[in-house]
XYZ file of C-alpha atoms in Angstrom:
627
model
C 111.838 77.240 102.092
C 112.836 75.048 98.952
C 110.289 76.858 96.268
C 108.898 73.004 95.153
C 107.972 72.666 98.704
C 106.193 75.745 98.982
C 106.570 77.842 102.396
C 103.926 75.210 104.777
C 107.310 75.007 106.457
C 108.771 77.762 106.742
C 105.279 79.226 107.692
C 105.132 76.946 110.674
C 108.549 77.629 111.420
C 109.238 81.478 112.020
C 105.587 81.261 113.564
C 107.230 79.473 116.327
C 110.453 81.800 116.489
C 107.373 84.547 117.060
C 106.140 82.330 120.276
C 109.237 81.547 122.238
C 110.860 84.503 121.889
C 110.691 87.078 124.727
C 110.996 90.516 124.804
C 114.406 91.677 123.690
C 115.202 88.014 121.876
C 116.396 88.363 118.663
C 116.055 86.210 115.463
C 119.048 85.751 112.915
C 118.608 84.677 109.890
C 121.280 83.777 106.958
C 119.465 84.254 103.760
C 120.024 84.827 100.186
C 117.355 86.858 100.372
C 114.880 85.357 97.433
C 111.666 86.767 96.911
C 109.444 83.914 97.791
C 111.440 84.095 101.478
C 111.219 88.072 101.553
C 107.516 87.713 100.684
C 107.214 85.353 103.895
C 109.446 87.041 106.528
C 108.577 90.556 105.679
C 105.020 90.225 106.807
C 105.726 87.930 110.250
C 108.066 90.159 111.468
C 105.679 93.212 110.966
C 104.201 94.143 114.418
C 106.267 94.736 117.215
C 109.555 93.976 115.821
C 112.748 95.687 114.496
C 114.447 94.531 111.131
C 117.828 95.269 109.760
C 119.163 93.639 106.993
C 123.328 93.061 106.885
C 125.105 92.146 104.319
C 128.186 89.404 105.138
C 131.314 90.174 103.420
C 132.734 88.302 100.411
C 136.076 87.773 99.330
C 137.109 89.933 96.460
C 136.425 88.562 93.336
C 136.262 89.698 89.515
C 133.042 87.197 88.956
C 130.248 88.594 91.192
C 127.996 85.626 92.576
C 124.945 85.408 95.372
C 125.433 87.513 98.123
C 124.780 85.956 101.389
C 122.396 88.273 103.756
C 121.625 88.451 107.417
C 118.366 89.695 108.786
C 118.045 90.281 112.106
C 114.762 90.763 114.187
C 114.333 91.942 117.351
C 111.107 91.261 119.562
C 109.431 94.626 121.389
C 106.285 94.509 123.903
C 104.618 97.123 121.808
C 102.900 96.823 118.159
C 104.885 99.564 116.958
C 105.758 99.604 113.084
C 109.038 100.198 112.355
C 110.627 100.604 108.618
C 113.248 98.404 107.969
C 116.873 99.519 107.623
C 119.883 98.355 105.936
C 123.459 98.349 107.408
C 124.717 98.769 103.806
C 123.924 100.554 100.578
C 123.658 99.044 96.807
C 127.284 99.984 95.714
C 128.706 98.513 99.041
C 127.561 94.543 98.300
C 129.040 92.351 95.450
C 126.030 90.379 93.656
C 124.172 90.213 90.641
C 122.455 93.005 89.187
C 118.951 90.888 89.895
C 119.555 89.284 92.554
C 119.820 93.147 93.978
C 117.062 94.360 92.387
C 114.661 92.033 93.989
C 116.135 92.783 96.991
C 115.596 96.761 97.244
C 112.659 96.205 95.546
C 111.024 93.891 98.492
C 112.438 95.966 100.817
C 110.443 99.570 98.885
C 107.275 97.588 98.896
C 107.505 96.252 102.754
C 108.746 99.961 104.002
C 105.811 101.572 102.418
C 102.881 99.400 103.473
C 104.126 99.989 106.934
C 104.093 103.899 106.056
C 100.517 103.408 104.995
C 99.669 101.659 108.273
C 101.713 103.724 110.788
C 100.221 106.840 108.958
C 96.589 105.786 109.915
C 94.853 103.713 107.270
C 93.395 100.064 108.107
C 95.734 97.260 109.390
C 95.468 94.726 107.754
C 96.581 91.646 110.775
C 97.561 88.019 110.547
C 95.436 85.752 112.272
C 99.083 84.687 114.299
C 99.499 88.727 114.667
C 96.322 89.191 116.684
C 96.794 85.574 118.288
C 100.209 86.819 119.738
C 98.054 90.278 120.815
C 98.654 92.800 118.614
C 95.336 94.023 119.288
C 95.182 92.792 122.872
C 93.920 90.321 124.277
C 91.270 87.609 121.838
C 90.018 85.755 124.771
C 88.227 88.506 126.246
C 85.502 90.875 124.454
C 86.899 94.647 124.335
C 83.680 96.226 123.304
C 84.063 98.892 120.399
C 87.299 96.781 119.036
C 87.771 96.643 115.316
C 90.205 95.042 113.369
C 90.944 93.701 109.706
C 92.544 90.477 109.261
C 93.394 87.831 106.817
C 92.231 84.009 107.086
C 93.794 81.186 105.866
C 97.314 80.208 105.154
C 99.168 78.650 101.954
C 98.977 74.714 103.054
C 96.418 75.717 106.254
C 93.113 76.323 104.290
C 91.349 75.739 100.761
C 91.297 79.799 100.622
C 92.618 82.999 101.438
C 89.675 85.540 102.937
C 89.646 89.175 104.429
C 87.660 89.674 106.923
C 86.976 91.995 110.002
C 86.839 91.018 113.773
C 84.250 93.315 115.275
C 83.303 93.754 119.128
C 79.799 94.899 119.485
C 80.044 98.302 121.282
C 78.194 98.309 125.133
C 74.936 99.732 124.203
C 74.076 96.960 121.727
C 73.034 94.283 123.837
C 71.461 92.186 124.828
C 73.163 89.666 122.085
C 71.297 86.773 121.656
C 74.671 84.866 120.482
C 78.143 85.029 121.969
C 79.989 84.594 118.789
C 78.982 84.600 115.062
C 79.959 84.898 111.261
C 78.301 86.965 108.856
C 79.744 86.037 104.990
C 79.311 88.994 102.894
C 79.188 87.851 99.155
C 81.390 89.666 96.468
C 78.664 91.419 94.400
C 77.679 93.478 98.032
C 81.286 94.122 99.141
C 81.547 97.608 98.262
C 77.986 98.478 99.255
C 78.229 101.508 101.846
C 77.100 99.141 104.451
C 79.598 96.354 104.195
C 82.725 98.664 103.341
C 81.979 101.547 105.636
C 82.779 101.389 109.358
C 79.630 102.924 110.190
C 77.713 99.925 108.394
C 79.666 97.124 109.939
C 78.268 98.529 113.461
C 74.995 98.013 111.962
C 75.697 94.809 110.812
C 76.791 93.674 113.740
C 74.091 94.971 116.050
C 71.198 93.477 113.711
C 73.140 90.402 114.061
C 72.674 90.268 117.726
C 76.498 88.819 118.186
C 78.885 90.177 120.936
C 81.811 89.491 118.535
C 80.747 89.121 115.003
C 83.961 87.976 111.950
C 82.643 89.395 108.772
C 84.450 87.537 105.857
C 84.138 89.306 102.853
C 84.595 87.217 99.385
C 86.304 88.254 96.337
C 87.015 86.785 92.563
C 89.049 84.160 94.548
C 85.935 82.397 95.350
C 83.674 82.654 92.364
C 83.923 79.028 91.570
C 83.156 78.056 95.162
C 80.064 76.489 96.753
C 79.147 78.456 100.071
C 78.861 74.550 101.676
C 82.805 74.724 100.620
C 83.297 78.490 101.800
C 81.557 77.379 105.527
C 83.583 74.027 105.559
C 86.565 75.874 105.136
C 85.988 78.766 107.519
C 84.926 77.146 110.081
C 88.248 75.931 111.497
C 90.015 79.498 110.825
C 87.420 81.122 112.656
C 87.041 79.075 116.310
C 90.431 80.391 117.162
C 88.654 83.604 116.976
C 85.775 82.777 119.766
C 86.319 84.781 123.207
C 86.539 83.072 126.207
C 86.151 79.425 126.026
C 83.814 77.792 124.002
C 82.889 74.617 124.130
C 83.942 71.764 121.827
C 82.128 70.966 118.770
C 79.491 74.082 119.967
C 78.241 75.369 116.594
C 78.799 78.877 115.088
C 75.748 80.892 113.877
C 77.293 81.702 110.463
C 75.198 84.676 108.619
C 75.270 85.693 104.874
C 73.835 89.153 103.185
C 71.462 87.698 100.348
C 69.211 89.418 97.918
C 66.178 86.840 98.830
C 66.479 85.778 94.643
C 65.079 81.976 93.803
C 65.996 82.237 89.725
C 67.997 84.383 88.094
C 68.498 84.740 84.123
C 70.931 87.494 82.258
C 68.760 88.852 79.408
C 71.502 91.251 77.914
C 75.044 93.038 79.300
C 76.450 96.051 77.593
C 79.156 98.471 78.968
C 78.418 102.024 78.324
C 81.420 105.044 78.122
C 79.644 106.777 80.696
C 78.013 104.100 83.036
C 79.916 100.997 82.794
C 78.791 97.333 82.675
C 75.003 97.146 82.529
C 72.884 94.010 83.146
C 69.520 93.403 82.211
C 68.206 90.865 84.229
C 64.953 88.234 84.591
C 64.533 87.128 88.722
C 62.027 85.475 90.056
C 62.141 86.597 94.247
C 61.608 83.773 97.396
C 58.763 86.043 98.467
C 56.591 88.070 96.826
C 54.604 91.081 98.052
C 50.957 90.856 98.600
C 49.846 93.446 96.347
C 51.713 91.799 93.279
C 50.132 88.323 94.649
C 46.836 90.205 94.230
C 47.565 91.436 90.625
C 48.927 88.086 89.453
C 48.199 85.444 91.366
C 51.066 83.264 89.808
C 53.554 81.393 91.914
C 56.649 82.396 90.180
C 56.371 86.302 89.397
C 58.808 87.314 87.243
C 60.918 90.927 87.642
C 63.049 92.485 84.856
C 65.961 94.611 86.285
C 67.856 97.389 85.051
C 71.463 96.925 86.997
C 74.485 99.183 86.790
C 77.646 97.548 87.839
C 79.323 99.875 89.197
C 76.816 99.832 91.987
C 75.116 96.408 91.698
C 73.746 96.185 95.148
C 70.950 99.210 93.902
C 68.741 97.995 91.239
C 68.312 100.907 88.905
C 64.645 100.120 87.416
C 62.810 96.813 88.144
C 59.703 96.242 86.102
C 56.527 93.492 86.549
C 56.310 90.949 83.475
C 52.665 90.196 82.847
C 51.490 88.040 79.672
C 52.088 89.552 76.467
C 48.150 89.707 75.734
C 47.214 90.863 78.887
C 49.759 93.473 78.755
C 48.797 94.623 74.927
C 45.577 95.415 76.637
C 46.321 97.086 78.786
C 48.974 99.423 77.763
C 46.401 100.975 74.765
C 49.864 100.577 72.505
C 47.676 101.140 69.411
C 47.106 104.467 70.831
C 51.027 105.426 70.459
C 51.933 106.843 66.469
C 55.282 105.959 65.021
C 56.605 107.595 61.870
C 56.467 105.782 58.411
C 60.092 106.213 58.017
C 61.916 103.409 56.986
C 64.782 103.644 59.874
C 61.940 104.181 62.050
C 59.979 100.597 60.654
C 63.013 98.733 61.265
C 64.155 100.199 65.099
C 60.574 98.912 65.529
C 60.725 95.620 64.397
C 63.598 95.161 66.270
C 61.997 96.352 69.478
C 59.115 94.317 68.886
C 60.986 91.445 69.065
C 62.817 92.338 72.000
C 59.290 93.483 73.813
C 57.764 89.622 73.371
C 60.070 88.499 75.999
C 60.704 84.651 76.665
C 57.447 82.836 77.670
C 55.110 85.200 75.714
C 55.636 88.179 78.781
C 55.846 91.374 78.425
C 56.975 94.362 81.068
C 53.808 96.021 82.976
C 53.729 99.373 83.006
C 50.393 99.666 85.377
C 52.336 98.515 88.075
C 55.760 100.305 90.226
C 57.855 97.323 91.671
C 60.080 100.023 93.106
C 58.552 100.994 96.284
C 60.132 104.517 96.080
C 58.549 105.252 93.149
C 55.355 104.707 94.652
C 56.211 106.982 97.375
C 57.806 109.600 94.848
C 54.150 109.405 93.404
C 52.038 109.827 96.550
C 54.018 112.911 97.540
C 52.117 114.673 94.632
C 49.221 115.012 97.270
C 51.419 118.266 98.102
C 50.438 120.074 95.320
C 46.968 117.945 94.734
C 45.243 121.433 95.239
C 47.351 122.772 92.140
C 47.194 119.659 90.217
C 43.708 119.785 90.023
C 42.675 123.128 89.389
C 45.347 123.105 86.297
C 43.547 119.994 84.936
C 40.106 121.097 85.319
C 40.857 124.170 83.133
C 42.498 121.753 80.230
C 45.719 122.746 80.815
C 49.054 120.794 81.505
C 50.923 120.428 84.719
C 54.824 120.732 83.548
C 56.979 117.822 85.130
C 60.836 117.231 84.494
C 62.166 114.236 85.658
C 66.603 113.752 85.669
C 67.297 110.586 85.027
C 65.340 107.837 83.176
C 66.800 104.446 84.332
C 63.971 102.362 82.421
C 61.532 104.774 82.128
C 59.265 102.893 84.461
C 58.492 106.170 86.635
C 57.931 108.009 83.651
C 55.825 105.333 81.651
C 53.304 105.169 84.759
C 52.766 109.110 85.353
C 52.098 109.172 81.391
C 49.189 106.250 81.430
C 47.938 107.711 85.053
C 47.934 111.240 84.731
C 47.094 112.231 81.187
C 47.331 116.209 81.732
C 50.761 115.731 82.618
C 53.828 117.046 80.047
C 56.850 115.044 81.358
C 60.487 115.861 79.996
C 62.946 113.264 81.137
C 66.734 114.030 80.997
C 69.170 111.222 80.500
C 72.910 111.692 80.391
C 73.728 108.317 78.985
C 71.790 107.665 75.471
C 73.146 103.610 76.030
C 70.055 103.724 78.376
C 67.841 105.234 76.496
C 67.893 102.612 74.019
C 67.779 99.641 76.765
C 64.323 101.366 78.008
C 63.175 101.007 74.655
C 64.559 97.411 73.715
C 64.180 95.813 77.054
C 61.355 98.193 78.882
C 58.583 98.518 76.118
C 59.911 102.723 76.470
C 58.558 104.824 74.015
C 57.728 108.745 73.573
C 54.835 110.934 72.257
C 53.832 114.494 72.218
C 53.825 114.390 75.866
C 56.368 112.577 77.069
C 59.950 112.788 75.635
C 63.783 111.992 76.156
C 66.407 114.430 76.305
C 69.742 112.970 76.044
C 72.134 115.989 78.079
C 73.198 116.702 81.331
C 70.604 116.859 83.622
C 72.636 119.983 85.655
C 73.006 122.080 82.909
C 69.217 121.245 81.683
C 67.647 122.399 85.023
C 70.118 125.594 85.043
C 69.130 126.411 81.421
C 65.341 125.282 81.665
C 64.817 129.250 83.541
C 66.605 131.663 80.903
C 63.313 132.319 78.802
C 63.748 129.064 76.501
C 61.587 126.384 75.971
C 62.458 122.941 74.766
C 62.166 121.360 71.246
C 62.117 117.662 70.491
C 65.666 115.771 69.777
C 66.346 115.526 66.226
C 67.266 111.949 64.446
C 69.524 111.541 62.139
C 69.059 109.823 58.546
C 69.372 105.842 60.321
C 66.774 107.199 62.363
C 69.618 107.271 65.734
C 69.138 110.248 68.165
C 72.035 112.856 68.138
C 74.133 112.203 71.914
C 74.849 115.347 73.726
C 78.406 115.185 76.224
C 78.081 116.306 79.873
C 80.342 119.044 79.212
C 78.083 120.174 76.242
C 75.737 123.633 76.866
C 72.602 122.321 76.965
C 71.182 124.591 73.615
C 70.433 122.069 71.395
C 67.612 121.311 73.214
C 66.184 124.913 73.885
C 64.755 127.415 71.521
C 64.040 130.987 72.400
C 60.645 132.218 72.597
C 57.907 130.016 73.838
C 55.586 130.935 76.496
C 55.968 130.266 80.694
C 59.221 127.587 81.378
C 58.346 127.018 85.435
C 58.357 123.677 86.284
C 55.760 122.498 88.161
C 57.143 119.160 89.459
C 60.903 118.493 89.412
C 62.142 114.761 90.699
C 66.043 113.882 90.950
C 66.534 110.241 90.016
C 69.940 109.550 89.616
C 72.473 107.316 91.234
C 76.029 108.274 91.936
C 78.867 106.485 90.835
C 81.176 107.605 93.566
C 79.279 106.235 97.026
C 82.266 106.722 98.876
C 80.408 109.477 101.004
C 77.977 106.814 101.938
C 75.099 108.593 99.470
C 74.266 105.860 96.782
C 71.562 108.153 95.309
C 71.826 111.175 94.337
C 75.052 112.261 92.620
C 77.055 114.966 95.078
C 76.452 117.453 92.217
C 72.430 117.202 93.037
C 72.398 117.912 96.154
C 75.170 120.839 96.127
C 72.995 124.345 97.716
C 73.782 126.045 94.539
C 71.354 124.045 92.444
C 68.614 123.423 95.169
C 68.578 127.532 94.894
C 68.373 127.204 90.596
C 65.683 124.164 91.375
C 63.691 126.800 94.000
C 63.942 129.772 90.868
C 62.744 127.061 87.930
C 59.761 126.120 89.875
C 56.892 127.454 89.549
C 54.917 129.118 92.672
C 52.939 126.002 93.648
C 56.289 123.630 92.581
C 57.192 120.747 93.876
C 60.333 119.289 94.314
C 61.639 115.621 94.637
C 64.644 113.748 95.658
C 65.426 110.068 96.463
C 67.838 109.815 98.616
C 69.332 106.542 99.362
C 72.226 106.264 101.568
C 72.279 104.109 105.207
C 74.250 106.768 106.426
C 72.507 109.315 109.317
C 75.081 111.782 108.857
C 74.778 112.234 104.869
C 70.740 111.789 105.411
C 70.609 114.766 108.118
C 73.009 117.035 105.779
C 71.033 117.021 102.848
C 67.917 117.726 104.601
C 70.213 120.678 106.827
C 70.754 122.062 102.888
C 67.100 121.858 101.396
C 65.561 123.158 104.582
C 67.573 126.282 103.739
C 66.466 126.069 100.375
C 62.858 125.565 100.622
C 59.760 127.121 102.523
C 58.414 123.468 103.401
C 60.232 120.003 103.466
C 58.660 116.507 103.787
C 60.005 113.129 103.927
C 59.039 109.892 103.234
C 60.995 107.160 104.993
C 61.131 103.503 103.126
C 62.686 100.391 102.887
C 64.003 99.820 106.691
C 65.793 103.514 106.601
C 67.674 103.060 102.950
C 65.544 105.522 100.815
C 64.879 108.438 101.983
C 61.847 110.460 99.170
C 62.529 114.082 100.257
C 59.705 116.556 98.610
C 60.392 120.619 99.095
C 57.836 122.377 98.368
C 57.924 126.535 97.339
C 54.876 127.940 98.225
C 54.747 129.848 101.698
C 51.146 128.441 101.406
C 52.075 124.837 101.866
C 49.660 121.809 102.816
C 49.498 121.277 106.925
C 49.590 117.642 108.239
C 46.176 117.793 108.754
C 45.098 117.903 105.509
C 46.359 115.233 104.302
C 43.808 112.673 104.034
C 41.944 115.758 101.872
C 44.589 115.947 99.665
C 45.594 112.330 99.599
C 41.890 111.891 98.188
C 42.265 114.530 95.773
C 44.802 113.033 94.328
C 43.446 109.475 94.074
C 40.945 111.104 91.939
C 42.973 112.534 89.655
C 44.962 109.503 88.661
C 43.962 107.179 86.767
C 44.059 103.593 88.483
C 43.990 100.257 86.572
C 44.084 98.288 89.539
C 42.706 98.143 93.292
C 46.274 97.002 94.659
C 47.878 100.103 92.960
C 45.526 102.616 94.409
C 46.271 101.614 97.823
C 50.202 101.041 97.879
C 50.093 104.824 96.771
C 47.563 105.854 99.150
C 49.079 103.828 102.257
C 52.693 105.564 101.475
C 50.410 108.824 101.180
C 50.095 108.487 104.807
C 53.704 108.134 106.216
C 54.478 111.541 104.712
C 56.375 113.656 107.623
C 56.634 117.270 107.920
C 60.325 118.029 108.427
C 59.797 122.029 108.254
């Protein structure tokens, strides 16, 4: 254990001591207890072993030097975690004042990642821990087992991974391999379905593997090729095969991907509130037929609105068209801008940023997010309403929490003209990306609030309607804290403030629970009931729920079916959003009128394109009664 030559060694070493030993057999060591030999022991002896630590005695002297140390472990059949104990204490050994400090300090650190372990939370194993059976036997599948390991040793392998040894539970057959490895990259670690246990059984029964390794990679491997991530795994993980495969037979090795052929970074910017934020150009392997039908290009190109803090969901993701196709098509002449002078330079400067590289420009005829589509053709619910308030002239009052890149937004204002949409934003960092990067911009009836979007729905039913924001001299728009009461924004007086339609938006940035969208605060029964009393009587409420999780899904339907007279669902993108609609009215639409409705509302929005119209109309028709 000579620091230059690094611990190969004495890795190799104490890993035989762990073989021939039997039960009972005990190891001695004389040490001066370094850290770089502490840091190696501590963890070998972990499972299944008892360690003291003894100090040998010294002749008296008046010049303290290096005490000399003996460690003793003892072997045990069980896995048991033990803390380690000393036979002395710090005033009873003569050494120097660091050489002790490193000492206790190793010793703190050990004891207390075996309290973690012993008090429940993951074990993290050796590869040589569950080789010698700490989690029974390797050779043989043990259905339902799950374990976390490390791979790869100082000396033994290019890189250090974490990974998980999973075997696929008895109902999941049949497996169409015996073994496999499924590489989950670093940017999808801490998705729900990767970091959850829940998600990892349905990663490994859509693998079809009876015992599936799932390596996860961290900042460790940035630099790596995934040609050098497989040539260096693949030796770790045959020891890992049950029974006995044959030599040379080739792993299945598996890898989460996001199906992206180009990618370009457009702008980053971390917010207070949201974090790192990308802005992003991709062009996708595959494209969906009803974008190959609007552009018939081979590379389509997708802008994408990314929050870090959750970068497997894609916040907003917009369709870049040709600058003079999309001038068209847009009718931006129809949009007034002050004269001001702040207000003729934030122009110029978003003109600029809206002639994107290549002459595009983002599309807003078009969703790319497929749950926006379905959040659209869930207005059929209330089609009845919505068009018997536009025939008399009159508006249909939306609210929308949460503007991402204002793509939703942007389409229900060029689609339905008699609708009044007030979108509240928390962050006002996003509110200017929409505008810069997402051709976003307001009129009389469609405007930004920048508050939160809690205390806006609670205060949007005390008799107060809302008044535009108010800029400042540089022509900026004043921010508004969470924590803020929301009365900036209101004025008394004012005539009816129901809310006809009502979608939730948001993501959250704790998906710990397993719900990725909403935030826990939108789904809490106390402001379903204040969204139920700022409806109006033929409201409409939306969610999008995204989580992978059955048991978060089924309790926020269990709370708005106690909320609301009817609830509907909309089920999309292989289970991971969820589009929940409650409706108020005891008068609500029956299945069977749905292709009615569904055709009422086709004729009430206003369709540039063919492909459009049906995407909305086919999700139209996987709306499900829940209540």
């Amino acid at each position: 254990m000579e620091p230059e030559h690094g611990s190969e060694l004495g890795n190799r070493y104490l890993s035989e001591v762990k073989r021939v030993l039997k039960s009972g057999g005990k190891f001695v060591c004389l040490t001066l207890a370094e850290s770089h030999v502490l840091d190696l022991f501590f963890p070998k002896f972990r499972f299944g072993w008892k360690v003291a630590i003894h100090a040998i005695p010294q002749k008296p002297s008046n010049r303290p030097g290096l005490q000399t140390f003996m460690v003793v472990a003892e072997k045990e059949n069980s896995t048991v975690l033990h803390q380690i104990t000393l036979s002395f204490n710090q005033s009873s050994i003569n050494c120097s004042g660091d050489q002790a400090i490193c000492l206790y300090e190793a010793i703190d650190k050990e004891n207390q990642i075996r309290k973690e372990y012993a008090g429940g939370s993951d074990v993290l194993y050796s590869l040589e821990d569950l080789q010698l059976g700490a989690e029974g036997d390797l050779t043989t599948l043990n259905p339902g087992r799950r374990c976390q390991l490390t791979l790869g040793v100082q000396g033994g392998s290019r890189f250090c991974y974490k990974a998980l040894l999973l075997d696929a539970k008895q109902q999941m057959g049949p497996f169409s391999y015996n073994f496999g490895v499924f590489i989950v990259p670093k940017t999808r670690a801490h998705e729900w379905l990767f970091s959850s246990e829940e998600g990892q059984w349905m990663v490994v029964e859509s693998s079809k593997a009876a015992r599936l390794i799932m390596v996860v990679l961290d900042t460790s491997h940035t630099n790596a090729s995934m040609d050098d991530i497989q040539k260096d795994l693949s030796p770790l993980v045959k020891s890992l095969a049950p029974g006995k495969e044959e030599n040379g037979a080739q792993i299945p090795i598996m890898m989460a991907s996001d199906g992206i052929k180009q990618r370009k970074t457009v702008h980053q910017v971390t917010s207070s509130l949201t974090g790192p934020i990308v802005i992003e150009d991709v062009v996708y392997e595959n494209v969906d037929v009803d974008v190959s039908g609007l552009l018939p290009s081979k590379d389509v190109i997708f802008r994408r609105l990314i929050f870090q803090r959750s970068e497997s969901l894609v916040q907003s993701e917009a369709l870049l068209v040709k600058s003079e196709s999309s001038q068209k098509s847009t009718g931006g002449a129809d949009r007034k801008r002050s004269s001001s002078s702040a207000k003729a330079k934030r122009k110029g400067s978003r003109k600029r940023n809206e002639e994107l590289s290549d002459g595009l420009k983002v599309y807003h005829d078009y969703l790319a997010s497929s749950y926006h589509t379905g959040i659209v053709s869930g207005f059929m619910l209330v089609s009845s309403y919505l068009e018997t308030v536009a025939s008399a002239g009159k508006s249909v009052k939306a609210v929308v929490i949460g503007l991402g890149a204002g793509l939703l937004p942007m389409f229900l204002h060029g689609c339905m003209p008699f609708l009044r949409t007030e979108v509240v934003e928390l962050d006002a960092v996003i509110l200017d990306l929409a505008k810069d990067y997402f051709s976003f911009t307001e009129d009389a009836s469609l405007k930004v609030h920048i508050a939160d979007g809690i205390q806006f729905v609670r205060h949007a039913d005390e008799g107060l309607s809302i008044v535009p924001r108010k800029e400042n001299d540089s022509g900026d728009i004043k921010s508004f804290s969470s924590d803020e009461n929301c009365a900036p924004f209101l004025a008394s007086g004012g005539g009816s403030t129901k809310v006809d339609i009502l979608v939730i938006d948001v993501d959250s940035a704790d998906s710990s629970s397993g719900i990725t969208c909403p935030a826990a605060d939108f789904i809490e029964e106390s402001f379903l009931l204040t969204v139920k009393d700022v409806l109006s009587e033929e409201g409409l409420f939306v969610i999008n729920l995204v989580s992978r999780s059955s048991a978060a899904k089924d309790m926020v339907i269990s709370r708005m079916k106690a909320v609301f007279s009817h609830l509907f669902c909309l089920q999309l993108e292989e289970d991971v959003n969820l589009v929940l609609f409650g409706v108020c009215s005891e008068l609500s639409i029956k299945e069977g009128w749905f292709p009615e409705a569904a055709g009422r509302l086709e004729k009430l929005l206003n369709f540039k394109h063919p492909e459009v119209r049906k995407s909305i109309m086919d999700a139209s028709k996987k709306i499900r009664c829940l209540k």
